[in-house]
Amino acid sequence: MADALGSGATSAPALTDAHLDRIAARRDVNAYINVTGEMAKVAAATAAQSRDLPLAGIPIAIKDNITVEGVPCTCGSRMLEHWIAPYDAAVVERLKSAGAVILGKTNCDEFAMGSSNENSYFGPVQNPNAPGRVPGGSSGGSAAAVADFQAAAALGSDTGGSVRLPAAFCGVVGLKPTYGAVSRWGLVAFASSLDQVGVLGRTVDDTRRVFEVIRGYDPKDSTSMRDIPVEPIPETLTIGLPREYYGDGLDPEVRRAVTGTAQALQAAGHRLVDVSLPNSPYTIAAYYIICCAEASANLARYDGVKYGYRSASTQDLSSMYGRTRSEGFGMEVKRRILLGTYVLSAGYFDAYYATAQKVRARIAADFTDAFKTIDCLLTPTAPTCAFKLGEKLDDPLAMYLMDIYTTSVNLAGLPAISIPCGRSSAGLPIGAQIIGRPFEENLILSLASEVEERVGGSNNVS
Ligand code: GLN
C-alpha cells in the first residue's frame, strides 16, 4: 500500500474509503466494535499532504482496550460501553504522528481475558478463514480485521498470548514485543507485569514497519526501556526446539507443520538443537494465578464512581458497588476477580501467589539457560487450529490450556512472533512461534521472514 501511495497509483482517501467499504460489507465478521469513519477520512485527507511519513495514509485498526482520544474504549465490556477515552495511548499518538489512519476499535474478549474472543459483551468474532470457528483471543477482532482485509495492520495486546494465538488461528503474523519495548500508557491494564502492546500484520515486513513506529522509551510508562542497542544478526542461527512444547496434547497436523518449518530452516543453513525448558509444565498454573491476582487489583477501579457503568438500582453505597460490578462485568471477568482475590487473601497468599512468583522466576531462568547456547526457540503457537464457536465455552480449563505455549513468554518478558506455517487438511491456518532473547525483535523478525519465504503463509481470504 505504501508503494501504491508513493507512486500515485492510489491515494490515502481512496485507500481509506476502500477499507471502510470492506468493513461495512463484512459486518458479519464482527471485527470492529466502533468504526471511526469520519475521523479516518479527516486523517486520510491530512495524510495525503504528508507523504514522507513512515505510515502516511496506511489504515490501521486498534484493539478496543487501547485508548484513542474522543472515541469509546469499551474493552469488550458492558462496564465501559459508553466510556469515551480522554487521551491517546502512547502507541496511538506514535501511529498518528507517523501518518497512519485509524479506522476504528476492534472487538476483543472482555478486558482481554480469553483465548477465543467469545467473552466479548459485543458478541463473538468469526474467523474469516473459517466461518463458524473462533478467531482466537483475546485480540480476535484485530486478527480477523487484518486477515479479512478490513485493515492493513492492527494493534493488539498480549498478556499471555492474545496477539500470537489469534494470529495463528487467522493465518496472519503477530508480534509480542519484549516487556518494556513498547509503552503501555493508554493500554487498559489487565495484568500489568505481563501486558504488552503487539502488532498484527499480513506480512512480516508490515508487522515490522508498525513495530518500528510504536516501539521506544516513554517517560509515562515506568517499565518502558531506554536506548536499546540493536545487535547484529548472525547469518547462521542456532534454533532450539524445546521438547516440552512438542509433547502430548499437540495436534498431529500442527506438529507436522511446525516440524516441517524447522526442517526448512535447517535446509537453509540454520542449526537445530533439542533443548529442555524443564519448568514448562507449571506455566499455565503460574500464569493464571499471577494474571488473576493482578486483574483483581486492576479492576477494583470499576466501581460505578470513577469510570463507566453504574447500576440504576442503588439504595446505598455498598449495594451500588455490588450491583454495578455484578451487572457491568461478564462471567469470565468475575471468575478471575474471585480467583485473584482468593490467591491474594491473607490465608492463601504464600501457598498460591508467592509460590507462583517463585515458579515464574524459574520459568524465566529456564529461558536464560537455554539462550546461553541457542539464538532463539521455535515452537507451535497453539496446540490446535481454530476450534468451533461455543466448543470450549463451558470448560474454562480447556480454554486456558490453549495458552500452553504462549504464556511462558509473558512470564519471562521475552519477545515472540507467530508466523503462518501452513494449513491443516481442513484448510485451517497453523502458526509457528519464534521466541527470542530480550530486545532481539530484529532477530525473530528476520527469521520469521525466512519462514515466510520458504514455507509460505496461510491466510486464504480473498
Ligand atoms: N488467553 C489468555 C488469558 O485469557 C491471554 C490473554 C491475553 O493475552 N490478553 O488470560
Coordinates of C-alpha atoms and ligand atoms in Angstrom, one line a residue:
M1 CA 0.0 0.0 0.0
A2 CA 2.8 2.4 0.8
D3 CA 4.3 1.7 -2.7
A4 CA 0.9 2.3 -4.3
L5 CA 0.5 5.6 -2.4
G6 CA 4.1 6.6 -3.2
S7 CA 3.7 6.0 -6.9
G8 CA 0.3 7.7 -7.0
A9 CA -1.5 4.5 -8.0
T10 CA -3.9 5.2 -5.2
S11 CA -4.5 8.0 -2.7
A12 CA -4.9 8.0 1.1
P13 CA -8.6 8.9 0.9
A14 CA -9.3 6.2 -1.7
L15 CA -7.5 3.6 0.4
T16 CA -9.4 4.6 3.5
D17 CA -12.7 4.5 1.6
A18 CA -12.0 1.1 0.2
H19 CA -11.3 -0.2 3.8
L20 CA -14.5 1.4 5.2
D21 CA -16.5 -0.2 2.3
R22 CA -14.9 -3.6 3.1
I23 CA -15.7 -3.2 6.8
A24 CA -19.4 -2.3 6.0
A25 CA -19.7 -5.2 3.6
R26 CA -18.3 -7.6 6.2
R27 CA -20.1 -6.6 9.4
D28 CA -20.9 -10.3 9.9
V29 CA -17.3 -10.9 10.9
N30 CA -17.9 -8.6 13.8
A31 CA -14.3 -7.5 13.8
Y32 CA -15.0 -3.9 15.0
I33 CA -16.8 -2.6 18.0
N34 CA -16.6 1.0 16.8
V35 CA -15.7 2.2 13.3
T36 CA -14.4 5.8 13.3
G37 CA -15.1 6.5 9.6
E38 CA -15.4 10.3 9.8
M39 CA -12.1 10.7 11.8
A40 CA -10.5 8.3 9.4
K41 CA -11.5 10.4 6.4
V42 CA -10.1 13.5 8.0
A43 CA -6.8 11.7 8.8
A44 CA -6.6 10.4 5.3
A45 CA -7.0 13.9 3.8
T46 CA -4.2 15.1 6.0
A47 CA -2.0 12.1 5.3
A48 CA -2.3 12.9 1.6
Q49 CA -0.3 16.0 2.3
S50 CA 2.5 14.3 4.3
R51 CA 3.7 11.5 2.1
D52 CA 7.2 11.1 3.6
L53 CA 6.0 9.9 7.0
P54 CA 6.6 6.1 7.6
L55 CA 2.9 5.1 7.7
A56 CA 1.4 8.0 5.7
G57 CA -2.1 7.0 4.7
I58 CA -1.9 3.4 5.9
P59 CA -5.2 2.3 7.5
I60 CA -4.8 0.7 10.9
A61 CA -7.2 -0.8 13.5
I62 CA -6.8 -0.6 17.2
K63 CA -7.9 -3.2 19.8
D64 CA -10.6 -1.7 22.0
N65 CA -8.5 -1.8 25.1
I66 CA -6.1 0.9 23.8
T67 CA -7.3 4.5 24.0
V68 CA -8.0 6.8 21.1
E69 CA -8.9 10.3 22.1
G70 CA -12.6 11.1 21.8
V71 CA -13.6 7.5 20.9
P72 CA -15.3 5.0 23.1
C73 CA -12.9 2.4 24.6
T74 CA -15.1 -0.4 25.7
C75 CA -12.5 -3.2 26.4
G76 CA -15.3 -5.5 25.2
S77 CA -17.2 -4.8 28.4
R78 CA -20.6 -3.5 29.3
M79 CA -18.7 -1.7 32.1
L80 CA -17.1 0.7 29.6
E81 CA -19.7 0.6 26.8
H82 CA -20.2 4.4 26.9
W83 CA -16.8 5.5 28.3
I84 CA -15.1 7.9 25.9
A85 CA -11.3 8.0 26.2
P86 CA -9.9 11.4 27.0
Y87 CA -6.5 10.9 25.5
D88 CA -4.5 8.9 23.0
A89 CA -2.4 5.9 24.2
A90 CA 1.3 6.5 23.6
V91 CA 1.2 3.9 20.7
V92 CA -1.8 5.7 19.1
E93 CA 0.0 9.0 19.4
R94 CA 3.0 7.5 17.6
L95 CA 0.9 6.0 14.9
K96 CA -0.9 9.3 14.3
S97 CA 2.4 11.1 14.1
A98 CA 3.7 8.6 11.6
G99 CA 0.7 9.4 9.3
A100 CA -1.4 6.3 10.0
V101 CA -5.2 6.4 9.5
I102 CA -7.1 4.9 12.5
L103 CA -10.1 3.0 11.1
G104 CA -11.7 2.1 14.4
K105 CA -11.6 -0.1 17.5
T106 CA -11.6 -3.9 17.3
N107 CA -13.6 -6.5 19.1
C108 CA -11.9 -8.4 21.9
D109 CA -12.5 -10.6 24.9
E110 CA -13.7 -8.6 27.9
F111 CA -10.7 -6.8 29.4
A112 CA -8.5 -9.1 27.2
M113 CA -9.4 -12.2 29.2
G114 CA -9.9 -15.1 26.9
S115 CA -8.5 -17.2 24.1
S116 CA -11.4 -17.2 21.6
N117 CA -12.9 -13.7 21.6
E118 CA -16.2 -15.3 22.9
N119 CA -16.0 -13.3 26.2
S120 CA -16.9 -10.0 24.4
Y121 CA -20.0 -8.2 25.5
F122 CA -20.4 -7.2 21.8
G123 CA -20.6 -10.8 20.6
P124 CA -18.1 -13.2 19.2
V125 CA -15.9 -12.6 16.1
Q126 CA -16.0 -15.0 13.1
N127 CA -12.7 -16.4 11.9
P128 CA -12.6 -15.1 8.3
N129 CA -10.7 -18.2 7.2
A130 CA -13.3 -20.5 8.7
P131 CA -16.7 -19.0 9.5
G132 CA -18.3 -20.8 12.5
R133 CA -14.9 -21.1 14.1
V134 CA -13.2 -18.7 16.6
P135 CA -10.6 -16.2 15.5
G136 CA -8.6 -16.8 18.7
G137 CA -8.4 -14.3 21.5
S138 CA -8.2 -12.0 23.1
S139 CA -7.2 -9.7 20.1
G140 CA -9.6 -11.7 17.9
G141 CA -11.1 -8.6 16.2
S142 CA -7.7 -7.3 15.3
A143 CA -6.5 -10.6 13.8
A144 CA -9.8 -11.0 11.9
A145 CA -9.7 -7.4 10.6
V146 CA -6.2 -8.0 9.2
A147 CA -6.9 -11.4 7.8
D148 CA -10.1 -10.1 6.2
F149 CA -8.5 -7.0 4.6
Q150 CA -10.5 -4.7 6.9
A151 CA -7.3 -3.1 7.9
A152 CA -3.7 -3.1 6.7
A153 CA -2.4 -3.9 10.2
A154 CA -3.7 -3.7 13.7
L155 CA -2.6 -3.3 17.3
G156 CA -3.5 -5.9 19.9
S157 CA -2.4 -6.6 23.4
D158 CA -0.6 -9.7 24.6
T159 CA -0.7 -10.7 28.3
G160 CA -0.5 -14.4 27.8
G161 CA -0.7 -14.9 24.0
S162 CA -3.5 -12.6 22.9
V163 CA -1.7 -11.3 19.8
R164 CA 0.0 -14.6 18.9
L165 CA -2.9 -17.0 19.3
P166 CA -5.4 -15.1 17.1
A167 CA -2.6 -14.5 14.6
A168 CA -2.1 -18.3 14.4
F169 CA -5.8 -19.0 14.1
C170 CA -6.4 -16.4 11.4
G171 CA -3.3 -17.0 9.3
V172 CA -1.5 -13.7 9.9
V173 CA 1.7 -12.5 11.7
G174 CA 1.5 -11.5 15.3
L175 CA 4.4 -9.9 17.2
K176 CA 4.5 -9.7 21.0
P177 CA 7.4 -7.4 21.9
T178 CA 9.8 -7.6 24.9
Y179 CA 8.2 -6.3 28.1
G180 CA 9.3 -2.7 28.2
A181 CA 9.9 -2.3 24.4
V182 CA 6.6 -0.6 23.8
S183 CA 4.8 1.9 26.1
R184 CA 1.7 0.7 28.0
W185 CA 0.5 4.2 28.6
G186 CA -3.2 4.2 27.4
L187 CA -3.4 0.4 27.3
V188 CA -6.1 -0.5 29.8
A189 CA -4.4 -2.7 32.4
F190 CA -5.3 -6.4 32.8
A191 CA -2.2 -7.9 34.4
S192 CA 0.4 -5.1 34.4
S193 CA 3.5 -7.2 34.8
L194 CA 2.6 -9.2 31.7
D195 CA 0.7 -6.8 29.4
Q196 CA 2.4 -5.6 26.2
V197 CA 1.1 -4.0 23.1
G198 CA 1.7 -6.0 20.0
V199 CA 1.2 -5.8 16.2
L200 CA -0.8 -7.9 13.7
G201 CA 0.1 -7.8 10.0
R202 CA -0.4 -9.8 6.9
T203 CA 3.4 -10.0 6.3
V204 CA 6.5 -9.8 8.4
D205 CA 7.5 -6.6 6.7
D206 CA 4.2 -4.9 7.5
T207 CA 4.5 -6.0 11.1
R208 CA 8.0 -4.7 11.4
R209 CA 7.1 -1.3 10.0
V210 CA 4.3 -0.8 12.5
F211 CA 6.5 -2.1 15.4
E212 CA 9.3 0.4 14.4
V213 CA 6.8 3.2 14.8
I214 CA 5.3 2.2 18.2
R215 CA 8.5 1.0 19.9
G216 CA 10.6 3.2 22.2
Y217 CA 11.0 4.9 25.5
D218 CA 8.1 6.7 27.1
P219 CA 8.6 8.6 30.3
K220 CA 4.9 8.0 31.1
D221 CA 5.4 4.2 31.4
S222 CA 7.9 3.5 34.2
T223 CA 8.5 0.0 32.8
S224 CA 9.5 1.3 29.4
M225 CA 13.2 0.9 28.4
R226 CA 15.6 3.4 27.0
D227 CA 18.1 3.2 24.3
I228 CA 18.2 -0.5 23.5
P229 CA 21.1 -1.3 21.2
V230 CA 20.2 -3.3 18.1
E231 CA 22.5 -6.3 17.9
P232 CA 23.8 -7.6 14.6
I233 CA 22.1 -10.9 13.5
P234 CA 24.4 -13.9 12.9
E235 CA 23.9 -15.4 9.5
T236 CA 23.6 -18.9 10.8
L237 CA 21.3 -19.3 13.8
T238 CA 21.2 -22.0 16.4
I239 CA 17.5 -22.7 16.9
G240 CA 16.3 -24.6 19.9
L241 CA 13.3 -26.9 19.8
P242 CA 12.1 -27.2 23.4
R243 CA 10.9 -30.8 23.8
E244 CA 8.2 -29.9 26.3
Y245 CA 6.5 -27.9 23.5
Y246 CA 6.2 -30.9 21.3
G247 CA 4.7 -33.4 23.7
D248 CA 1.3 -35.0 24.3
G249 CA -1.6 -32.7 23.6
L250 CA -0.1 -31.2 20.4
D251 CA -2.3 -31.8 17.4
P252 CA -0.5 -34.1 14.9
E253 CA -1.2 -31.7 12.0
V254 CA 0.2 -28.7 13.9
R255 CA 3.3 -30.8 14.9
R256 CA 3.9 -31.8 11.2
A257 CA 3.7 -28.1 10.1
V258 CA 6.0 -26.8 12.8
T259 CA 8.5 -29.6 12.4
G260 CA 8.4 -29.1 8.7
T261 CA 9.2 -25.4 9.3
A262 CA 12.2 -26.4 11.5
Q263 CA 13.4 -28.6 8.7
A264 CA 13.1 -25.9 6.1
L265 CA 15.2 -23.6 8.3
Q266 CA 17.8 -26.3 8.7
A267 CA 17.9 -26.8 4.9
A268 CA 18.5 -23.1 4.7
G269 CA 21.7 -23.5 6.8
H270 CA 20.5 -22.9 10.4
R271 CA 21.3 -25.4 13.1
L272 CA 18.5 -27.2 15.1
V273 CA 19.1 -28.3 18.6
D274 CA 17.0 -30.2 21.1
V275 CA 16.6 -28.2 24.4
S276 CA 14.7 -28.5 27.6
L277 CA 12.6 -25.9 29.5
P278 CA 12.0 -28.1 32.5
N279 CA 9.5 -25.9 34.3
S280 CA 7.1 -25.7 31.3
P281 CA 4.5 -28.0 33.0
Y282 CA 3.9 -25.3 35.6
T283 CA 3.4 -22.4 33.2
I284 CA -0.4 -22.4 32.9
A285 CA -0.9 -22.6 36.7
A286 CA 1.6 -19.9 37.4
Y287 CA 0.2 -17.6 34.7
Y288 CA -3.4 -17.9 35.8
I289 CA -2.6 -17.3 39.4
I290 CA -0.5 -14.2 38.6
C291 CA -2.8 -12.7 35.9
C292 CA -5.9 -13.2 38.1
A293 CA -4.2 -11.6 41.1
E294 CA -3.1 -8.6 39.1
A295 CA -6.5 -8.4 37.4
S296 CA -8.4 -8.4 40.7
A297 CA -6.4 -5.3 41.8
N298 CA -6.5 -3.5 38.4
L299 CA -10.3 -4.0 38.0
A300 CA -11.1 -2.6 41.5
R301 CA -11.3 0.8 39.9
Y302 CA -14.5 -0.1 38.1
D303 CA -16.9 0.7 41.0
G304 CA -19.6 2.8 39.4
V305 CA -18.0 6.0 40.7
K306 CA -14.8 6.6 38.7
Y307 CA -15.5 5.0 35.3
G308 CA -18.2 3.7 33.1
Y309 CA -21.4 1.8 34.1
R310 CA -23.3 2.5 37.3
S311 CA -26.3 0.3 38.3
A312 CA -29.6 2.1 38.2
S313 CA -30.9 0.3 41.3
T314 CA -28.9 1.7 44.2
Q315 CA -30.0 2.1 47.8
D316 CA -26.7 2.7 49.5
L317 CA -23.1 2.9 48.5
S318 CA -22.1 -0.7 49.1
S319 CA -25.1 -2.1 47.2
M320 CA -24.3 0.4 44.4
Y321 CA -20.7 -1.0 44.2
G322 CA -22.0 -4.6 44.3
R323 CA -24.7 -4.2 41.7
T324 CA -22.6 -2.2 39.4
R325 CA -19.9 -4.9 39.3
S326 CA -22.4 -7.7 39.1
E327 CA -24.2 -6.1 36.1
G328 CA -21.2 -4.5 34.4
F329 CA -18.8 -7.4 34.3
G330 CA -19.2 -10.7 32.4
M331 CA -18.7 -14.3 33.8
E332 CA -15.0 -14.7 32.9
V333 CA -14.0 -11.4 34.4
K334 CA -15.9 -12.2 37.6
R335 CA -14.3 -15.6 37.8
R336 CA -10.8 -14.0 37.6
I337 CA -11.6 -11.4 40.2
L338 CA -12.7 -14.1 42.6
L339 CA -9.7 -16.3 41.8
G340 CA -7.4 -13.3 42.1
T341 CA -8.7 -12.1 45.5
Y342 CA -8.6 -15.6 46.7
V343 CA -4.9 -16.2 45.9
L344 CA -4.0 -12.8 47.4
S345 CA -6.0 -13.3 50.6
A346 CA -4.1 -13.5 53.9
G347 CA -4.5 -17.2 54.4
Y348 CA -3.6 -18.3 50.9
F349 CA -1.0 -15.7 49.7
D350 CA 2.0 -17.8 50.4
A351 CA 0.5 -21.0 49.2
Y352 CA -0.6 -19.6 45.8
Y353 CA 0.6 -16.1 44.9
A354 CA 4.1 -16.3 46.4
T355 CA 4.6 -19.8 45.1
A356 CA 3.6 -18.7 41.6
Q357 CA 6.1 -15.9 41.7
K358 CA 8.9 -18.3 42.6
V359 CA 7.8 -20.6 39.7
R360 CA 7.8 -17.5 37.4
A361 CA 11.4 -16.9 38.3
R362 CA 12.3 -20.5 37.5
I363 CA 10.5 -20.4 34.1
A364 CA 12.4 -17.2 33.3
A365 CA 15.7 -18.9 34.4
D366 CA 14.9 -21.9 32.0
F367 CA 14.9 -19.4 29.1
T368 CA 18.1 -17.7 30.3
D369 CA 19.9 -21.0 30.5
A370 CA 18.6 -22.1 27.1
F371 CA 19.7 -18.8 25.5
K372 CA 23.3 -19.5 26.5
T373 CA 23.6 -22.0 23.7
I374 CA 20.9 -21.0 21.3
D375 CA 19.8 -17.8 19.5
C376 CA 16.1 -18.4 19.6
L377 CA 13.4 -21.1 20.0
L378 CA 10.9 -22.5 17.5
T379 CA 7.6 -23.9 18.9
P380 CA 4.0 -24.2 17.9
T381 CA 1.9 -21.1 18.8
A382 CA -1.1 -23.1 19.9
P383 CA -1.7 -26.8 20.4
T384 CA -4.6 -27.0 17.9
C385 CA -6.1 -25.0 15.0
A386 CA -9.1 -22.7 15.4
F387 CA -11.9 -24.5 17.2
K388 CA -15.6 -24.2 16.7
L389 CA -17.6 -21.3 18.3
G390 CA -19.0 -22.5 21.6
E391 CA -16.9 -25.6 21.7
K392 CA -15.0 -24.7 24.9
L393 CA -17.3 -22.1 26.5
D394 CA -18.4 -24.5 29.3
D395 CA -14.9 -25.6 30.1
P396 CA -12.7 -22.7 31.2
L397 CA -9.7 -25.1 31.9
A398 CA -9.8 -26.4 28.3
M399 CA -9.8 -22.8 27.2
Y400 CA -6.9 -21.9 29.5
L401 CA -4.9 -24.8 28.0
M402 CA -4.9 -23.1 24.6
D403 CA -2.3 -20.7 26.1
I404 CA 0.1 -23.5 27.0
Y405 CA 2.9 -22.4 24.5
T406 CA 2.4 -18.7 24.8
T407 CA 2.1 -17.7 28.5
S408 CA 5.7 -18.6 29.4
V409 CA 6.9 -15.8 27.1
N410 CA 5.0 -13.2 29.1
L411 CA 6.1 -14.6 32.4
A412 CA 9.7 -14.2 31.3
G413 CA 9.1 -10.8 29.5
L414 CA 10.5 -12.1 26.2
P415 CA 9.7 -11.1 22.6
A416 CA 8.0 -13.7 20.4
I417 CA 6.3 -13.8 17.0
S418 CA 3.7 -16.1 15.5
I419 CA 4.2 -16.8 11.8
P420 CA 1.9 -18.7 9.4
C421 CA 3.5 -22.0 8.5
G422 CA 0.8 -23.9 6.6
R423 CA -2.7 -25.3 6.8
S424 CA -4.4 -28.3 8.2
S425 CA -6.1 -30.9 6.0
A426 CA -9.4 -29.0 6.7
G427 CA -7.8 -25.8 5.5
L428 CA -7.3 -24.1 8.8
P429 CA -4.2 -21.9 9.3
I430 CA -1.3 -23.1 11.5
G431 CA 1.1 -20.8 13.3
A432 CA 4.7 -21.3 14.4
Q433 CA 6.2 -19.3 17.3
I434 CA 9.7 -17.9 17.4
I435 CA 10.9 -16.8 20.8
G436 CA 13.9 -14.5 21.2
R437 CA 16.2 -13.0 23.9
P438 CA 15.0 -9.7 25.4
F439 CA 15.0 -6.9 22.9
E440 CA 16.0 -9.2 20.0
E441 CA 12.9 -8.4 18.0
N442 CA 15.1 -7.8 15.0
L443 CA 16.4 -11.4 15.1
I444 CA 13.0 -13.1 15.4
L445 CA 11.5 -10.8 12.7
S446 CA 14.3 -11.7 10.4
L447 CA 13.9 -15.5 11.0
A448 CA 10.1 -15.1 10.5
S449 CA 10.8 -13.5 7.1
E450 CA 12.7 -16.6 6.2
V451 CA 9.8 -18.8 7.3
E452 CA 7.5 -16.6 5.2
E453 CA 9.7 -17.0 2.1
R454 CA 10.4 -20.7 2.4
V455 CA 7.2 -22.1 4.0
G456 CA 4.6 -19.6 2.9
G457 CA 1.6 -18.0 4.5
S458 CA -1.8 -19.5 5.3
N459 CA -4.3 -16.7 5.1
N460 CA -6.9 -17.7 2.5
V461 CA -9.3 -14.9 2.5
S462 CA -10.0 -13.1 -0.8
Ligands
GLN1 N1 -5.8 -16.2 26.9 C1 -5.0 -15.6 27.9 C2 -6.0 -15.2 29.1 O1 -7.1 -15.4 28.9 C3 -4.2 -14.5 27.4 C4 -5.0 -13.2 27.3 C5 -4.1 -12.1 26.8 O2 -3.0 -12.3 26.4 N2 -4.7 -10.9 27.0 O3 -5.6 -14.6 30.0

